[in-house]
Amino acid sequence: MIDLRLNFESTYLGLPTTFFTKLSPTAVSYPKLVIFNERLAIQTGINFSGIPEEDKTRFLSGNLVPAGIEPFAQAYAGHQFGNLTMLGDGRAIVLGEYISKNGDRLDIQLKGSGKTPYSRGGDGRAALGPMLREYIISEAMHFLGIPTTRSLAVVTTGETVYRDKELPGAILTRIAASHIRVGTFEYAALQRNKTITSALLDYLINRHFPEIREEENTPLALLNAVIQQQAELIVHWMRVGFIHGVMNTDNMALSGETIDYGPCAFMDRFAPDTVFSSIDHRGRYAYANQPHIAQWNLARLAEALLPLIDENKELAIEKSEDALNSFEVFYKERWKSMMRSKIGLCQAEPGDEQMITDLLDYMHQNQLDYTNTFCDLARDELPETDIYKTGYFKKWHTRWKDRQKKEERSLKSSRALMKSVNPAVIPRNHKVEEALQAAEEGNLCPFNDLVKALEEPYKDDHCLAPYQTPPLASEKVYQTFCGT
């Protein structure tokens, strides 16, 4: 048996057995390593040095499970497009919890690793394209400074998966602070056993919210902490124009990380109703709806916690509603602060929100690129384009410059602030699709080039121009798919 030098634990297995099923990944025919995130491995202290490449690949494909590791699939429920469904890891298996060199506890999960008791008729496998998509987007989110799961590796399986057509199979190695979701608590509540929900609550607090252990009402304290955590996360999404696509309750991780990069995308032209998911026909998860859906998901968490918040159901509802009502207030304040920073303002002044709204309205009406518009504003001189020469925009620009003069910081400092929060490069969907198509045909160069360009998203360099240019009409991608 090889020594992978991985310090694994499995504290999750200390929970009631209803939360998981122990099983090993299903072996694949001909695993081949496509991409390995060396930077992430070094950062976390994952050490494959001295391990033959073949054994490393076997481990990352699930073909090799070293002694002492107890893999498992998690059970959870979830509201999918508003409807409660019994779910679970239908194509993923957690190998264990790796203790990083910084002492962080990280789940290492294989996605696409075969059938589980929660597969619900699925094949338990994944295709290469969606796994590479998750690699690209999750790494882009990390470098944008947004809490996210990470991608350690993608391995092809040498097997074919069948969706609408035959596709090359693949497995993604995902690293996450944990995989505990709102849907995990919904699942616990469905057991109608307070002891089970309490065990999950205690585990979550010990793992992610140790600072609230001494609170008088820890379930309520947890709800309040998660409300602020998720509001902060959604503000980050809105800052960079990210659209998750499937904000089901099973895709809201209570670690505060963005999880599940299926039908997600970054907005090009600013349009609040932008939707990319092929199955979101009514725009439930549109860009502008994300804060409202986050609050809705948090209400489902509150419902699961009600029996623990107070034995008196009416009092429990009252306390949880007070907490949930704080989401909108907290989110709005964080959003305004974020938007001020996007236009180089630190201090709050009357009229700021109207000025921000006027800019967004102008961007929407004129179909301006969300990312590039804010980059243009941060430049010493605006580009010589007609869109910045209209009377309306000139008046707005004068208001903005007058407002900047009220700041205690210099204009140079304001521009530096703008450049620190407004990315110059995002994973534009047409470039992502271009890279994925090439990868499926055996050419990884576009994929590697895109990943490299996304490592310094706040660096505005002329050599990055191909990744900054909005898509032509013929290049636009209107829908993305989860790949299940």
JSON list of C-alpha atoms in Angstrom, two decimals, residues 146-368:
[
{"chain": "A", "resi": 146, "resn": "ILE", "atom": "CA", "xyz": [-14.84, 35.09, -3.48]},
{"chain": "A", "resi": 147, "resn": "PRO", "atom": "CA", "xyz": [-15.34, 32.20, -1.02]},
{"chain": "A", "resi": 148, "resn": "THR", "atom": "CA", "xyz": [-15.56, 29.01, -3.06]},
{"chain": "A", "resi": 149, "resn": "THR", "atom": "CA", "xyz": [-14.88, 25.33, -3.24]},
{"chain": "A", "resi": 150, "resn": "ARG", "atom": "CA", "xyz": [-11.68, 24.59, -5.14]},
{"chain": "A", "resi": 151, "resn": "SER", "atom": "CA", "xyz": [-10.68, 22.13, -7.85]},
{"chain": "A", "resi": 152, "resn": "LEU", "atom": "CA", "xyz": [-7.60, 19.99, -7.30]},
{"chain": "A", "resi": 153, "resn": "ALA", "atom": "CA", "xyz": [-7.69, 17.80, -10.40]},
{"chain": "A", "resi": 154, "resn": "VAL", "atom": "CA", "xyz": [-9.66, 16.44, -13.34]},
{"chain": "A", "resi": 155, "resn": "VAL", "atom": "CA", "xyz": [-9.13, 12.88, -14.52]},
{"chain": "A", "resi": 156, "resn": "THR", "atom": "CA", "xyz": [-10.65, 11.31, -17.60]},
{"chain": "A", "resi": 157, "resn": "THR", "atom": "CA", "xyz": [-12.02, 7.82, -17.05]},
{"chain": "A", "resi": 158, "resn": "GLY", "atom": "CA", "xyz": [-11.52, 6.21, -20.46]},
{"chain": "A", "resi": 159, "resn": "GLU", "atom": "CA", "xyz": [-15.27, 5.58, -20.46]},
{"chain": "A", "resi": 160, "resn": "THR", "atom": "CA", "xyz": [-18.21, 7.19, -22.23]},
{"chain": "A", "resi": 161, "resn": "VAL", "atom": "CA", "xyz": [-21.13, 8.88, -20.51]},
{"chain": "A", "resi": 162, "resn": "TYR", "atom": "CA", "xyz": [-24.44, 9.33, -22.27]},
{"chain": "A", "resi": 163, "resn": "ARG", "atom": "CA", "xyz": [-26.38, 12.58, -22.03]},
{"chain": "A", "resi": 164, "resn": "ASP", "atom": "CA", "xyz": [-27.92, 14.07, -25.16]},
{"chain": "A", "resi": 165, "resn": "LYS", "atom": "CA", "xyz": [-24.92, 12.55, -26.92]},
{"chain": "A", "resi": 166, "resn": "GLU", "atom": "CA", "xyz": [-21.85, 10.43, -26.15]},
{"chain": "A", "resi": 167, "resn": "LEU", "atom": "CA", "xyz": [-19.30, 12.32, -24.08]},
{"chain": "A", "resi": 168, "resn": "PRO", "atom": "CA", "xyz": [-15.91, 11.50, -22.53]},
{"chain": "A", "resi": 169, "resn": "GLY", "atom": "CA", "xyz": [-16.24, 10.64, -18.85]},
{"chain": "A", "resi": 170, "resn": "ALA", "atom": "CA", "xyz": [-14.29, 12.46, -16.14]},
{"chain": "A", "resi": 171, "resn": "ILE", "atom": "CA", "xyz": [-13.91, 12.84, -12.38]},
{"chain": "A", "resi": 172, "resn": "LEU", "atom": "CA", "xyz": [-13.26, 16.11, -10.55]},
{"chain": "A", "resi": 173, "resn": "THR", "atom": "CA", "xyz": [-11.45, 16.23, -7.22]},
{"chain": "A", "resi": 174, "resn": "ARG", "atom": "CA", "xyz": [-13.16, 19.00, -5.24]},
{"chain": "A", "resi": 175, "resn": "ILE", "atom": "CA", "xyz": [-11.85, 20.56, -2.06]},
{"chain": "A", "resi": 176, "resn": "ALA", "atom": "CA", "xyz": [-14.32, 22.29, 0.26]},
{"chain": "A", "resi": 177, "resn": "ALA", "atom": "CA", "xyz": [-14.41, 23.59, 3.81]},
{"chain": "A", "resi": 178, "resn": "SER", "atom": "CA", "xyz": [-17.32, 21.14, 4.12]},
{"chain": "A", "resi": 179, "resn": "HIS", "atom": "CA", "xyz": [-20.33, 19.92, 2.16]},
{"chain": "A", "resi": 180, "resn": "ILE", "atom": "CA", "xyz": [-22.95, 20.72, 4.79]},
{"chain": "A", "resi": 181, "resn": "ARG", "atom": "CA", "xyz": [-25.87, 22.50, 3.15]},
{"chain": "A", "resi": 182, "resn": "VAL", "atom": "CA", "xyz": [-29.18, 24.08, 4.01]},
{"chain": "A", "resi": 183, "resn": "GLY", "atom": "CA", "xyz": [-30.55, 20.90, 2.47]},
{"chain": "A", "resi": 184, "resn": "THR", "atom": "CA", "xyz": [-28.69, 18.81, 5.04]},
{"chain": "A", "resi": 185, "resn": "PHE", "atom": "CA", "xyz": [-30.72, 20.50, 7.78]},
{"chain": "A", "resi": 186, "resn": "GLU", "atom": "CA", "xyz": [-33.91, 20.04, 5.77]},
{"chain": "A", "resi": 187, "resn": "TYR", "atom": "CA", "xyz": [-33.07, 16.34, 5.56]},
{"chain": "A", "resi": 188, "resn": "ALA", "atom": "CA", "xyz": [-32.46, 16.25, 9.32]},
{"chain": "A", "resi": 189, "resn": "ALA", "atom": "CA", "xyz": [-35.79, 17.94, 10.02]},
{"chain": "A", "resi": 190, "resn": "LEU", "atom": "CA", "xyz": [-37.59, 15.39, 7.86]},
{"chain": "A", "resi": 191, "resn": "GLN", "atom": "CA", "xyz": [-36.42, 12.68, 10.28]},
{"chain": "A", "resi": 192, "resn": "ARG", "atom": "CA", "xyz": [-38.67, 14.33, 12.92]},
{"chain": "A", "resi": 193, "resn": "ASN", "atom": "CA", "xyz": [-36.10, 13.65, 15.61]},
{"chain": "A", "resi": 194, "resn": "LYS", "atom": "CA", "xyz": [-34.68, 16.65, 17.50]},
{"chain": "A", "resi": 195, "resn": "THR", "atom": "CA", "xyz": [-31.68, 14.60, 18.58]},
{"chain": "A", "resi": 196, "resn": "ILE", "atom": "CA", "xyz": [-30.63, 14.14, 14.94]},
{"chain": "A", "resi": 197, "resn": "THR", "atom": "CA", "xyz": [-31.00, 17.84, 14.10]},
{"chain": "A", "resi": 198, "resn": "SER", "atom": "CA", "xyz": [-29.19, 18.80, 17.32]},
{"chain": "A", "resi": 199, "resn": "ALA", "atom": "CA", "xyz": [-26.27, 16.53, 16.43]},
{"chain": "A", "resi": 200, "resn": "LEU", "atom": "CA", "xyz": [-25.93, 18.21, 13.04]},
{"chain": "A", "resi": 201, "resn": "LEU", "atom": "CA", "xyz": [-26.24, 21.66, 14.61]},
{"chain": "A", "resi": 202, "resn": "ASP", "atom": "CA", "xyz": [-23.48, 20.93, 17.14]},
{"chain": "A", "resi": 203, "resn": "TYR", "atom": "CA", "xyz": [-21.24, 19.52, 14.44]},
{"chain": "A", "resi": 204, "resn": "LEU", "atom": "CA", "xyz": [-21.71, 22.54, 12.18]},
{"chain": "A", "resi": 205, "resn": "ILE", "atom": "CA", "xyz": [-21.05, 24.99, 15.01]},
{"chain": "A", "resi": 206, "resn": "ASN", "atom": "CA", "xyz": [-17.89, 23.18, 16.10]},
{"chain": "A", "resi": 207, "resn": "ARG", "atom": "CA", "xyz": [-16.60, 23.01, 12.54]},
{"chain": "A", "resi": 208, "resn": "HIS", "atom": "CA", "xyz": [-17.53, 26.46, 11.21]},
{"chain": "A", "resi": 209, "resn": "PHE", "atom": "CA", "xyz": [-18.92, 28.70, 13.97]},
{"chain": "A", "resi": 210, "resn": "PRO", "atom": "CA", "xyz": [-17.02, 27.93, 17.18]},
{"chain": "A", "resi": 211, "resn": "GLU", "atom": "CA", "xyz": [-17.37, 31.57, 18.26]},
{"chain": "A", "resi": 212, "resn": "ILE", "atom": "CA", "xyz": [-21.10, 31.09, 18.99]},
{"chain": "A", "resi": 213, "resn": "ARG", "atom": "CA", "xyz": [-20.76, 27.99, 21.17]},
{"chain": "A", "resi": 214, "resn": "GLU", "atom": "CA", "xyz": [-21.29, 29.99, 24.35]},
{"chain": "A", "resi": 215, "resn": "GLU", "atom": "CA", "xyz": [-24.39, 31.83, 23.09]},
{"chain": "A", "resi": 216, "resn": "GLU", "atom": "CA", "xyz": [-27.55, 31.32, 25.12]},
{"chain": "A", "resi": 217, "resn": "ASN", "atom": "CA", "xyz": [-29.57, 30.25, 22.08]},
{"chain": "A", "resi": 218, "resn": "THR", "atom": "CA", "xyz": [-27.09, 28.61, 19.73]},
{"chain": "A", "resi": 219, "resn": "PRO", "atom": "CA", "xyz": [-29.63, 27.63, 17.02]},
{"chain": "A", "resi": 220, "resn": "LEU", "atom": "CA", "xyz": [-30.74, 31.25, 16.74]},
{"chain": "A", "resi": 221, "resn": "ALA", "atom": "CA", "xyz": [-27.16, 32.47, 16.90]},
{"chain": "A", "resi": 222, "resn": "LEU", "atom": "CA", "xyz": [-26.29, 30.10, 14.08]},
{"chain": "A", "resi": 223, "resn": "LEU", "atom": "CA", "xyz": [-29.17, 31.41, 11.97]},
{"chain": "A", "resi": 224, "resn": "ASN", "atom": "CA", "xyz": [-28.01, 34.99, 12.50]},
{"chain": "A", "resi": 225, "resn": "ALA", "atom": "CA", "xyz": [-24.41, 34.07, 11.65]},
{"chain": "A", "resi": 226, "resn": "VAL", "atom": "CA", "xyz": [-25.42, 32.26, 8.45]},
{"chain": "A", "resi": 227, "resn": "ILE", "atom": "CA", "xyz": [-27.64, 35.18, 7.42]},
{"chain": "A", "resi": 228, "resn": "GLN", "atom": "CA", "xyz": [-24.68, 37.56, 7.51]},
{"chain": "A", "resi": 229, "resn": "GLN", "atom": "CA", "xyz": [-22.38, 34.98, 5.92]},
{"chain": "A", "resi": 230, "resn": "GLN", "atom": "CA", "xyz": [-24.68, 34.40, 2.96]},
{"chain": "A", "resi": 231, "resn": "ALA", "atom": "CA", "xyz": [-25.46, 38.09, 2.49]},
{"chain": "A", "resi": 232, "resn": "GLU", "atom": "CA", "xyz": [-21.72, 38.77, 2.20]},
{"chain": "A", "resi": 233, "resn": "LEU", "atom": "CA", "xyz": [-21.36, 35.97, -0.34]},
{"chain": "A", "resi": 234, "resn": "ILE", "atom": "CA", "xyz": [-24.21, 37.18, -2.55]},
{"chain": "A", "resi": 235, "resn": "VAL", "atom": "CA", "xyz": [-22.81, 40.72, -2.48]},
{"chain": "A", "resi": 236, "resn": "HIS", "atom": "CA", "xyz": [-19.56, 39.28, -3.87]},
{"chain": "A", "resi": 237, "resn": "TRP", "atom": "CA", "xyz": [-21.50, 37.53, -6.65]},
{"chain": "A", "resi": 238, "resn": "MET", "atom": "CA", "xyz": [-23.29, 40.75, -7.55]},
{"chain": "A", "resi": 239, "resn": "ARG", "atom": "CA", "xyz": [-19.99, 42.66, -7.56]},
{"chain": "A", "resi": 240, "resn": "VAL", "atom": "CA", "xyz": [-18.53, 40.58, -10.39]},
{"chain": "A", "resi": 241, "resn": "GLY", "atom": "CA", "xyz": [-21.73, 39.83, -12.29]},
{"chain": "A", "resi": 242, "resn": "PHE", "atom": "CA", "xyz": [-21.80, 36.14, -11.34]},
{"chain": "A", "resi": 243, "resn": "ILE", "atom": "CA", "xyz": [-25.01, 34.17, -11.85]},
{"chain": "A", "resi": 244, "resn": "HIS", "atom": "CA", "xyz": [-25.10, 30.88, -9.98]},
{"chain": "A", "resi": 245, "resn": "GLY", "atom": "CA", "xyz": [-27.94, 29.36, -11.98]},
{"chain": "A", "resi": 246, "resn": "VAL", "atom": "CA", "xyz": [-29.20, 26.75, -9.50]},
{"chain": "A", "resi": 247, "resn": "MET", "atom": "CA", "xyz": [-29.59, 28.36, -6.09]},
{"chain": "A", "resi": 248, "resn": "ASN", "atom": "CA", "xyz": [-31.47, 25.39, -4.71]},
{"chain": "A", "resi": 249, "resn": "THR", "atom": "CA", "xyz": [-31.23, 24.87, -0.96]},
{"chain": "A", "resi": 250, "resn": "ASP", "atom": "CA", "xyz": [-28.95, 21.88, -1.52]},
{"chain": "A", "resi": 251, "resn": "ASN", "atom": "CA", "xyz": [-26.54, 24.27, -3.25]},
{"chain": "A", "resi": 252, "resn": "MET", "atom": "CA", "xyz": [-26.24, 26.70, -0.34]},
{"chain": "A", "resi": 253, "resn": "ALA", "atom": "CA", "xyz": [-23.19, 25.56, 1.61]},
{"chain": "A", "resi": 254, "resn": "LEU", "atom": "CA", "xyz": [-23.12, 26.52, 5.28]},
{"chain": "A", "resi": 255, "resn": "SER", "atom": "CA", "xyz": [-19.36, 26.94, 5.10]},
{"chain": "A", "resi": 256, "resn": "GLY", "atom": "CA", "xyz": [-20.12, 30.18, 3.25]},
{"chain": "A", "resi": 257, "resn": "GLU", "atom": "CA", "xyz": [-18.48, 28.94, 0.06]},
{"chain": "A", "resi": 258, "resn": "THR", "atom": "CA", "xyz": [-19.91, 29.05, -3.44]},
{"chain": "A", "resi": 259, "resn": "ILE", "atom": "CA", "xyz": [-20.66, 25.47, -4.41]},
{"chain": "A", "resi": 260, "resn": "ASP", "atom": "CA", "xyz": [-21.85, 23.67, -7.55]},
{"chain": "A", "resi": 261, "resn": "TYR", "atom": "CA", "xyz": [-20.78, 25.23, -10.85]},
{"chain": "A", "resi": 262, "resn": "GLY", "atom": "CA", "xyz": [-23.30, 23.74, -13.23]},
{"chain": "A", "resi": 263, "resn": "PRO", "atom": "CA", "xyz": [-25.39, 26.21, -15.25]},
{"chain": "A", "resi": 264, "resn": "CYS", "atom": "CA", "xyz": [-23.50, 29.23, -13.96]},
{"chain": "A", "resi": 265, "resn": "ALA", "atom": "CA", "xyz": [-22.00, 32.12, -15.90]},
{"chain": "A", "resi": 266, "resn": "PHE", "atom": "CA", "xyz": [-20.75, 35.68, -15.69]},
{"chain": "A", "resi": 267, "resn": "MET", "atom": "CA", "xyz": [-22.90, 38.40, -17.17]},
{"chain": "A", "resi": 268, "resn": "ASP", "atom": "CA", "xyz": [-21.62, 40.29, -20.22]},
{"chain": "A", "resi": 269, "resn": "ARG", "atom": "CA", "xyz": [-24.14, 43.04, -20.97]},
{"chain": "A", "resi": 270, "resn": "PHE", "atom": "CA", "xyz": [-25.77, 44.34, -17.81]},
{"chain": "A", "resi": 271, "resn": "ALA", "atom": "CA", "xyz": [-29.31, 42.99, -17.59]},
{"chain": "A", "resi": 272, "resn": "PRO", "atom": "CA", "xyz": [-30.77, 42.24, -14.15]},
{"chain": "A", "resi": 273, "resn": "ASP", "atom": "CA", "xyz": [-33.02, 39.51, -15.57]},
{"chain": "A", "resi": 274, "resn": "THR", "atom": "CA", "xyz": [-30.13, 37.54, -17.08]},
{"chain": "A", "resi": 275, "resn": "VAL", "atom": "CA", "xyz": [-30.56, 33.78, -16.75]},
{"chain": "A", "resi": 276, "resn": "PHE", "atom": "CA", "xyz": [-28.20, 31.09, -18.04]},
{"chain": "A", "resi": 277, "resn": "SER", "atom": "CA", "xyz": [-29.69, 27.86, -16.73]},
{"chain": "A", "resi": 278, "resn": "SER", "atom": "CA", "xyz": [-31.40, 25.90, -19.49]},
{"chain": "A", "resi": 279, "resn": "ILE", "atom": "CA", "xyz": [-34.14, 24.79, -17.08]},
{"chain": "A", "resi": 280, "resn": "ASP", "atom": "CA", "xyz": [-34.84, 28.13, -15.37]},
{"chain": "A", "resi": 281, "resn": "HIS", "atom": "CA", "xyz": [-37.75, 29.03, -17.60]},
{"chain": "A", "resi": 282, "resn": "ARG", "atom": "CA", "xyz": [-39.28, 31.61, -15.25]},
{"chain": "A", "resi": 283, "resn": "GLY", "atom": "CA", "xyz": [-36.11, 33.37, -14.18]},
{"chain": "A", "resi": 284, "resn": "ARG", "atom": "CA", "xyz": [-36.26, 32.23, -10.57]},
{"chain": "A", "resi": 285, "resn": "TYR", "atom": "CA", "xyz": [-32.47, 32.33, -10.32]},
{"chain": "A", "resi": 286, "resn": "ALA", "atom": "CA", "xyz": [-31.84, 35.41, -12.47]},
{"chain": "A", "resi": 287, "resn": "TYR", "atom": "CA", "xyz": [-29.00, 37.75, -11.53]},
{"chain": "A", "resi": 288, "resn": "ALA", "atom": "CA", "xyz": [-31.21, 40.30, -9.73]},
{"chain": "A", "resi": 289, "resn": "ASN", "atom": "CA", "xyz": [-33.17, 37.60, -7.89]},
{"chain": "A", "resi": 290, "resn": "GLN", "atom": "CA", "xyz": [-30.17, 36.07, -6.15]},
{"chain": "A", "resi": 291, "resn": "PRO", "atom": "CA", "xyz": [-30.45, 38.04, -2.88]},
{"chain": "A", "resi": 292, "resn": "HIS", "atom": "CA", "xyz": [-34.18, 37.27, -2.66]},
{"chain": "A", "resi": 293, "resn": "ILE", "atom": "CA", "xyz": [-33.57, 33.57, -3.27]},
{"chain": "A", "resi": 294, "resn": "ALA", "atom": "CA", "xyz": [-30.82, 33.55, -0.65]},
{"chain": "A", "resi": 295, "resn": "GLN", "atom": "CA", "xyz": [-33.29, 34.92, 1.88]},
{"chain": "A", "resi": 296, "resn": "TRP", "atom": "CA", "xyz": [-35.87, 32.34, 0.79]},
{"chain": "A", "resi": 297, "resn": "ASN", "atom": "CA", "xyz": [-33.32, 29.55, 1.26]},
{"chain": "A", "resi": 298, "resn": "LEU", "atom": "CA", "xyz": [-32.43, 30.88, 4.70]},
{"chain": "A", "resi": 299, "resn": "ALA", "atom": "CA", "xyz": [-36.10, 30.73, 5.63]},
{"chain": "A", "resi": 300, "resn": "ARG", "atom": "CA", "xyz": [-35.98, 27.00, 4.87]},
{"chain": "A", "resi": 301, "resn": "LEU", "atom": "CA", "xyz": [-33.00, 26.69, 7.23]},
{"chain": "A", "resi": 302, "resn": "ALA", "atom": "CA", "xyz": [-34.96, 28.57, 9.88]},
{"chain": "A", "resi": 303, "resn": "GLU", "atom": "CA", "xyz": [-37.88, 26.16, 9.48]},
{"chain": "A", "resi": 304, "resn": "ALA", "atom": "CA", "xyz": [-35.59, 23.20, 10.05]},
{"chain": "A", "resi": 305, "resn": "LEU", "atom": "CA", "xyz": [-34.21, 24.84, 13.20]},
{"chain": "A", "resi": 306, "resn": "LEU", "atom": "CA", "xyz": [-37.57, 25.91, 14.70]},
{"chain": "A", "resi": 307, "resn": "PRO", "atom": "CA", "xyz": [-37.88, 23.01, 17.20]},
{"chain": "A", "resi": 308, "resn": "LEU", "atom": "CA", "xyz": [-34.39, 23.89, 18.53]},
{"chain": "A", "resi": 309, "resn": "ILE", "atom": "CA", "xyz": [-34.85, 27.67, 18.60]},
{"chain": "A", "resi": 310, "resn": "ASP", "atom": "CA", "xyz": [-37.73, 27.50, 21.07]},
{"chain": "A", "resi": 311, "resn": "GLU", "atom": "CA", "xyz": [-40.04, 24.77, 22.35]},
{"chain": "A", "resi": 312, "resn": "ASN", "atom": "CA", "xyz": [-42.92, 27.20, 21.87]},
{"chain": "A", "resi": 313, "resn": "LYS", "atom": "CA", "xyz": [-43.48, 27.11, 18.10]},
{"chain": "A", "resi": 314, "resn": "GLU", "atom": "CA", "xyz": [-45.01, 30.59, 17.93]},
{"chain": "A", "resi": 315, "resn": "LEU", "atom": "CA", "xyz": [-42.05, 32.08, 19.80]},
{"chain": "A", "resi": 316, "resn": "ALA", "atom": "CA", "xyz": [-39.64, 30.14, 17.60]},
{"chain": "A", "resi": 317, "resn": "ILE", "atom": "CA", "xyz": [-41.30, 31.53, 14.47]},
{"chain": "A", "resi": 318, "resn": "GLU", "atom": "CA", "xyz": [-41.24, 35.06, 15.87]},
{"chain": "A", "resi": 319, "resn": "LYS", "atom": "CA", "xyz": [-37.53, 34.84, 16.73]},
{"chain": "A", "resi": 320, "resn": "SER", "atom": "CA", "xyz": [-36.59, 33.35, 13.37]},
{"chain": "A", "resi": 321, "resn": "GLU", "atom": "CA", "xyz": [-38.65, 35.93, 11.46]},
{"chain": "A", "resi": 322, "resn": "ASP", "atom": "CA", "xyz": [-36.84, 38.74, 13.28]},
{"chain": "A", "resi": 323, "resn": "ALA", "atom": "CA", "xyz": [-33.56, 37.17, 12.24]},
{"chain": "A", "resi": 324, "resn": "LEU", "atom": "CA", "xyz": [-34.65, 36.65, 8.63]},
{"chain": "A", "resi": 325, "resn": "ASN", "atom": "CA", "xyz": [-35.88, 40.24, 8.35]},
{"chain": "A", "resi": 326, "resn": "SER", "atom": "CA", "xyz": [-32.36, 41.39, 9.16]},
{"chain": "A", "resi": 327, "resn": "PHE", "atom": "CA", "xyz": [-31.07, 39.82, 5.95]},
{"chain": "A", "resi": 328, "resn": "GLU", "atom": "CA", "xyz": [-32.55, 42.48, 3.71]},
{"chain": "A", "resi": 329, "resn": "VAL", "atom": "CA", "xyz": [-31.20, 45.33, 5.85]},
{"chain": "A", "resi": 330, "resn": "PHE", "atom": "CA", "xyz": [-27.73, 43.81, 6.16]},
{"chain": "A", "resi": 331, "resn": "TYR", "atom": "CA", "xyz": [-27.57, 42.87, 2.48]},
{"chain": "A", "resi": 332, "resn": "LYS", "atom": "CA", "xyz": [-28.67, 46.32, 1.33]},
{"chain": "A", "resi": 333, "resn": "GLU", "atom": "CA", "xyz": [-26.02, 48.05, 3.43]},
{"chain": "A", "resi": 334, "resn": "ARG", "atom": "CA", "xyz": [-23.30, 45.69, 2.22]},
{"chain": "A", "resi": 335, "resn": "TRP", "atom": "CA", "xyz": [-24.48, 46.07, -1.39]},
{"chain": "A", "resi": 336, "resn": "LYS", "atom": "CA", "xyz": [-24.39, 49.87, -1.19]},
{"chain": "A", "resi": 337, "resn": "SER", "atom": "CA", "xyz": [-20.91, 49.77, 0.35]},
{"chain": "A", "resi": 338, "resn": "MET", "atom": "CA", "xyz": [-19.76, 47.40, -2.40]},
{"chain": "A", "resi": 339, "resn": "MET", "atom": "CA", "xyz": [-21.24, 49.52, -5.18]},
{"chain": "A", "resi": 340, "resn": "ARG", "atom": "CA", "xyz": [-19.67, 52.66, -3.74]},
{"chain": "A", "resi": 341, "resn": "SER", "atom": "CA", "xyz": [-16.30, 50.95, -3.85]},
{"chain": "A", "resi": 342, "resn": "LYS", "atom": "CA", "xyz": [-16.90, 49.98, -7.48]},
{"chain": "A", "resi": 343, "resn": "ILE", "atom": "CA", "xyz": [-17.06, 53.69, -8.32]},
{"chain": "A", "resi": 344, "resn": "GLY", "atom": "CA", "xyz": [-14.22, 54.66, -5.98]},
{"chain": "A", "resi": 345, "resn": "LEU", "atom": "CA", "xyz": [-16.16, 55.93, -2.97]},
{"chain": "A", "resi": 346, "resn": "CYS", "atom": "CA", "xyz": [-15.56, 55.04, 0.66]},
{"chain": "A", "resi": 347, "resn": "GLN", "atom": "CA", "xyz": [-17.69, 57.48, 2.61]},
{"chain": "A", "resi": 348, "resn": "ALA", "atom": "CA", "xyz": [-21.48, 57.25, 2.59]},
{"chain": "A", "resi": 349, "resn": "GLU", "atom": "CA", "xyz": [-23.24, 60.39, 1.37]},
{"chain": "A", "resi": 350, "resn": "PRO", "atom": "CA", "xyz": [-26.90, 61.19, 0.63]},
{"chain": "A", "resi": 351, "resn": "GLY", "atom": "CA", "xyz": [-27.58, 60.64, -3.03]},
{"chain": "A", "resi": 352, "resn": "ASP", "atom": "CA", "xyz": [-25.01, 57.86, -3.48]},
{"chain": "A", "resi": 353, "resn": "GLU", "atom": "CA", "xyz": [-27.62, 55.16, -3.99]},
{"chain": "A", "resi": 354, "resn": "GLN", "atom": "CA", "xyz": [-29.47, 57.22, -6.60]},
{"chain": "A", "resi": 355, "resn": "MET", "atom": "CA", "xyz": [-26.24, 57.90, -8.46]},
{"chain": "A", "resi": 356, "resn": "ILE", "atom": "CA", "xyz": [-25.43, 54.19, -8.48]},
{"chain": "A", "resi": 357, "resn": "THR", "atom": "CA", "xyz": [-28.94, 53.30, -9.64]},
{"chain": "A", "resi": 358, "resn": "ASP", "atom": "CA", "xyz": [-28.77, 55.89, -12.42]},
{"chain": "A", "resi": 359, "resn": "LEU", "atom": "CA", "xyz": [-25.53, 54.37, -13.68]},
{"chain": "A", "resi": 360, "resn": "LEU", "atom": "CA", "xyz": [-26.94, 50.84, -13.64]},
{"chain": "A", "resi": 361, "resn": "ASP", "atom": "CA", "xyz": [-30.09, 52.00, -15.42]},
{"chain": "A", "resi": 362, "resn": "TYR", "atom": "CA", "xyz": [-27.97, 53.63, -18.12]},
{"chain": "A", "resi": 363, "resn": "MET", "atom": "CA", "xyz": [-25.91, 50.46, -18.49]},
{"chain": "A", "resi": 364, "resn": "HIS", "atom": "CA", "xyz": [-29.09, 48.38, -18.79]},
{"chain": "A", "resi": 365, "resn": "GLN", "atom": "CA", "xyz": [-30.81, 50.66, -21.28]},
{"chain": "A", "resi": 366, "resn": "ASN", "atom": "CA", "xyz": [-27.72, 50.86, -23.47]},
{"chain": "A", "resi": 367, "resn": "GLN", "atom": "CA", "xyz": [-26.67, 47.22, -23.09]},
{"chain": "A", "resi": 368, "resn": "LEU", "atom": "CA", "xyz": [-23.25, 48.13, -21.72]}
]
